[in-house]
């Protein structure tokens, strides 16, 4: 007995020693598991380029279903080897070293370049009571190179391009969309898979994510080699971006708000009468009536007596209409009653705060509006059941306002609200992902003839898979706000979500009490619209004053003509823009491109926050300061006046490694230099990368007015170039079945030869024969937005390969 007990004791001691040692690990089908310092650590190989890292307190059970990540780990060849206290995990893309004593991980490229290292002792688990559930506050720290540039983290209004030396309290807001993902100029990215309020901190010592709630630390390391590669990894994890209809890339007009259906339809009529192109119009809130009927998803307002006629009228004018819907419901709505029965309404203060529309809100008469629980699948079903009645009217899309959602009079206890997936605190930041996803998923199930289009105020990681274009919220108009939109949109795009826009002109005009009578605001609006011309969505919107083109004068006036010029330019570029959108869907590209995406080796380009590439060819440099105003002549305190007595200029940096062309004049310029460009009111600096091929479409009044049977093909010599022209049926999902066509243009600069390849694919209505008007750009052909008076060569193309030497 005694002898057996001794052996048993020795066996237990030996077994315990082996399992508590930092030198033991378990190889799994997906990677490795190991226990270090009383914590469980697992590395899962999702692909040769993507590693998931999970860390949790010992003996904890983890059964997490990610809200963002939809990819399942594939069968990836990898090796695991231990040498001393270091565990080496290798794929054909990555080398990952794990210190088996400290638990810190270092990531290397396959060639041996160090990419990122976890900070020693950089892990924290702090016990936390989350609305009665015992869990943890979790933190992971990394150590970046001192001069390493990182980007992403969603959309902020601080004007920073490089996201270093800052602290962010990541909780979704009206004008700030937080996404716990950053990527480095070194070609890697980190996605922190947590949805609770999170603190991101970067300083000289550390870069860290700290989240209020988490059963574990859970993050994904991805290596793409460059920004496009990192984005491809992120979309591989969280879903690809579907295509939008062609018409969505035209011009949009809206305001807060059209007060009758006649007013809305009349806006389209006015644009058609003036022969100014337009494709989309939006009906904002209150078409449902009073605030107690908030978001009823019915036209209960007496000024909208025949909604079907309104939609038909818009369609008959060759335009499209989307409508405002919210994520909250008034107490007199049918949705409220159904959602309340299943406990799918939250108890915290949201907008609107009063049953009266008057401002300020009268708190004696609370609206009773409550936010719904989109984490609950039954609640999402109820939401769509009512929205489907709007869908049956033929509306072309949804404007999902307050999708963060609005959370007023915040109290920490508000986050104790129970959702279908636990406390609101636990899943707070994923609210927009869930509510937008609910609408997209339901519509896709019942309608494949019309592509889902959602305009939404907020976003979270993975939202690109749900057919949504995010706008930057209710920003107050100012020159600083305009400039800040550029870096906000670029960093948002660098998280893998490619579709973004802003309210052209800014939402609130509180800084401009004279509204449209203020010459500074008129100039600001024109400059904002010029910026919007080169965003994925071109949409004029705002409160306090209407923004239709005819509010800014008439044809022949400076402001009107400048606005009209850029709307026409947008439509001329539709073949280029639609082809760029195909690159987003098919090849994980981005439409708005920070300069670091295409010029990562040019250190001067890494932190520029007022320039960007639109597609891979156009460098856009918006004007972001007032140029044509002066103090009033009526004495001290008089209002500013316009002053066009002299033409001002803006300086733009042209990245190195390529030559550039002035879009307006055709002048060829060398990269790696700053250049000055005169910027009268109807001009912004716009440059084209040498080697570019840009298709230019006809002048139209709406996107589908004319076929692309006579396109102008502009070739910018100086480097080899390639462009893929994409065409399909414009508004259904047949492209997912291969029903589309592409034509590849290749420019051989040495041979001065343009090769137009065989057309690939087909679709109903495809042009069997067409003309291409080839224009080789030089200083004498600065054709700008207008068709060249004489083409270098007119080609009849029937789908077969042709080559022409110039």
mmCIF file of N, CA, C and O in Angstrom, residues 2-18:
data_model
loop_
_atom_site.group_PDB
_atom_site.id
_atom_site.type_symbol
_atom_site.label_atom_id
_atom_site.label_comp_id
_atom_site.label_asym_id
_atom_site.label_seq_id
_atom_site.Cartn_x
_atom_site.Cartn_y
_atom_site.Cartn_z
ATOM 1 N N UNK A 2 1.848 1.235 0.928
ATOM 2 C CA UNK A 2 2.727 2.389 1.041
ATOM 3 C C UNK A 2 3.536 2.570 -0.226
ATOM 4 O O UNK A 2 3.719 3.667 -0.737
ATOM 5 N N UNK A 3 4.048 1.395 -0.780
ATOM 6 C CA UNK A 3 4.866 1.445 -1.989
ATOM 7 C C UNK A 3 4.044 1.993 -3.159
ATOM 8 O O UNK A 3 4.504 2.834 -3.926
ATOM 9 N N UNK A 4 2.777 1.482 -3.257
ATOM 10 C CA UNK A 4 1.892 1.965 -4.326
ATOM 11 C C UNK A 4 1.619 3.460 -4.184
ATOM 12 O O UNK A 4 1.614 4.206 -5.158
ATOM 13 N N UNK A 5 1.447 3.886 -2.951
ATOM 14 C CA UNK A 5 1.171 5.305 -2.721
ATOM 15 C C UNK A 5 2.350 6.169 -3.124
ATOM 16 O O UNK A 5 2.192 7.271 -3.673
ATOM 17 N N UNK A 6 3.587 5.673 -2.861
ATOM 18 C CA UNK A 6 4.785 6.421 -3.253
ATOM 19 C C UNK A 6 4.852 6.562 -4.768
ATOM 20 O O UNK A 6 5.106 7.623 -5.316
ATOM 21 N N UNK A 7 4.596 5.400 -5.473
ATOM 22 C CA UNK A 7 4.631 5.443 -6.938
ATOM 23 C C UNK A 7 3.566 6.394 -7.497
ATOM 24 O O UNK A 7 3.798 7.143 -8.422
ATOM 25 N N UNK A 8 2.385 6.283 -6.836
ATOM 26 C CA UNK A 8 1.303 7.168 -7.280
ATOM 27 C C UNK A 8 1.678 8.636 -7.099
ATOM 28 O O UNK A 8 1.460 9.485 -7.962
ATOM 29 N N UNK A 9 2.268 8.909 -5.945
ATOM 30 C CA UNK A 9 2.680 10.295 -5.661
ATOM 31 C C UNK A 9 3.725 10.778 -6.656
ATOM 32 O O UNK A 9 3.645 11.898 -7.172
ATOM 33 N N UNK A 10 4.722 9.883 -6.944
ATOM 34 C CA UNK A 10 5.759 10.263 -7.902
ATOM 35 C C UNK A 10 5.175 10.496 -9.298
ATOM 36 O O UNK A 10 5.568 11.420 -10.015
ATOM 37 N N UNK A 11 4.196 9.628 -9.679
ATOM 38 C CA UNK A 11 3.563 9.772 -10.997
ATOM 39 C C UNK A 11 2.802 11.108 -11.084
ATOM 40 O O UNK A 11 2.921 11.843 -12.058
ATOM 41 N N UNK A 12 2.063 11.383 -10.000
ATOM 42 C CA UNK A 12 1.306 12.652 -9.979
ATOM 43 C C UNK A 12 2.250 13.834 -10.024
ATOM 44 O O UNK A 12 2.024 14.816 -10.747
ATOM 45 N N UNK A 13 3.352 13.759 -9.277
ATOM 46 C CA UNK A 13 4.319 14.848 -9.252
ATOM 47 C C UNK A 13 4.927 15.056 -10.630
ATOM 48 O O UNK A 13 5.049 16.185 -11.120
ATOM 49 N N UNK A 14 5.299 13.912 -11.289
ATOM 50 C CA UNK A 14 5.890 13.993 -12.618
ATOM 51 C C UNK A 14 4.890 14.563 -13.618
ATOM 52 O O UNK A 14 5.201 15.458 -14.413
ATOM 53 N N UNK A 15 3.639 14.058 -13.570
ATOM 54 C CA UNK A 15 2.596 14.529 -14.505
ATOM 55 C C UNK A 15 2.325 16.023 -14.320
ATOM 56 O O UNK A 15 2.244 16.785 -15.277
ATOM 57 N N UNK A 16 2.239 16.409 -13.025
ATOM 58 C CA UNK A 16 1.984 17.822 -12.734
ATOM 59 C C UNK A 16 3.140 18.684 -13.211
ATOM 60 O O UNK A 16 2.942 19.763 -13.782
ATOM 61 N N UNK A 17 4.361 18.204 -13.006
ATOM 62 C CA UNK A 17 5.520 18.967 -13.438
ATOM 63 C C UNK A 17 5.552 19.160 -14.932
ATOM 64 O O UNK A 17 5.842 20.231 -15.442
ATOM 65 N N UNK A 18 5.226 18.082 -15.663
ATOM 66 C CA UNK A 18 5.234 18.184 -17.131
ATOM 67 C C UNK A 18 4.209 19.199 -17.593
ATOM 68 O O UNK A 18 4.473 20.025 -18.455
#
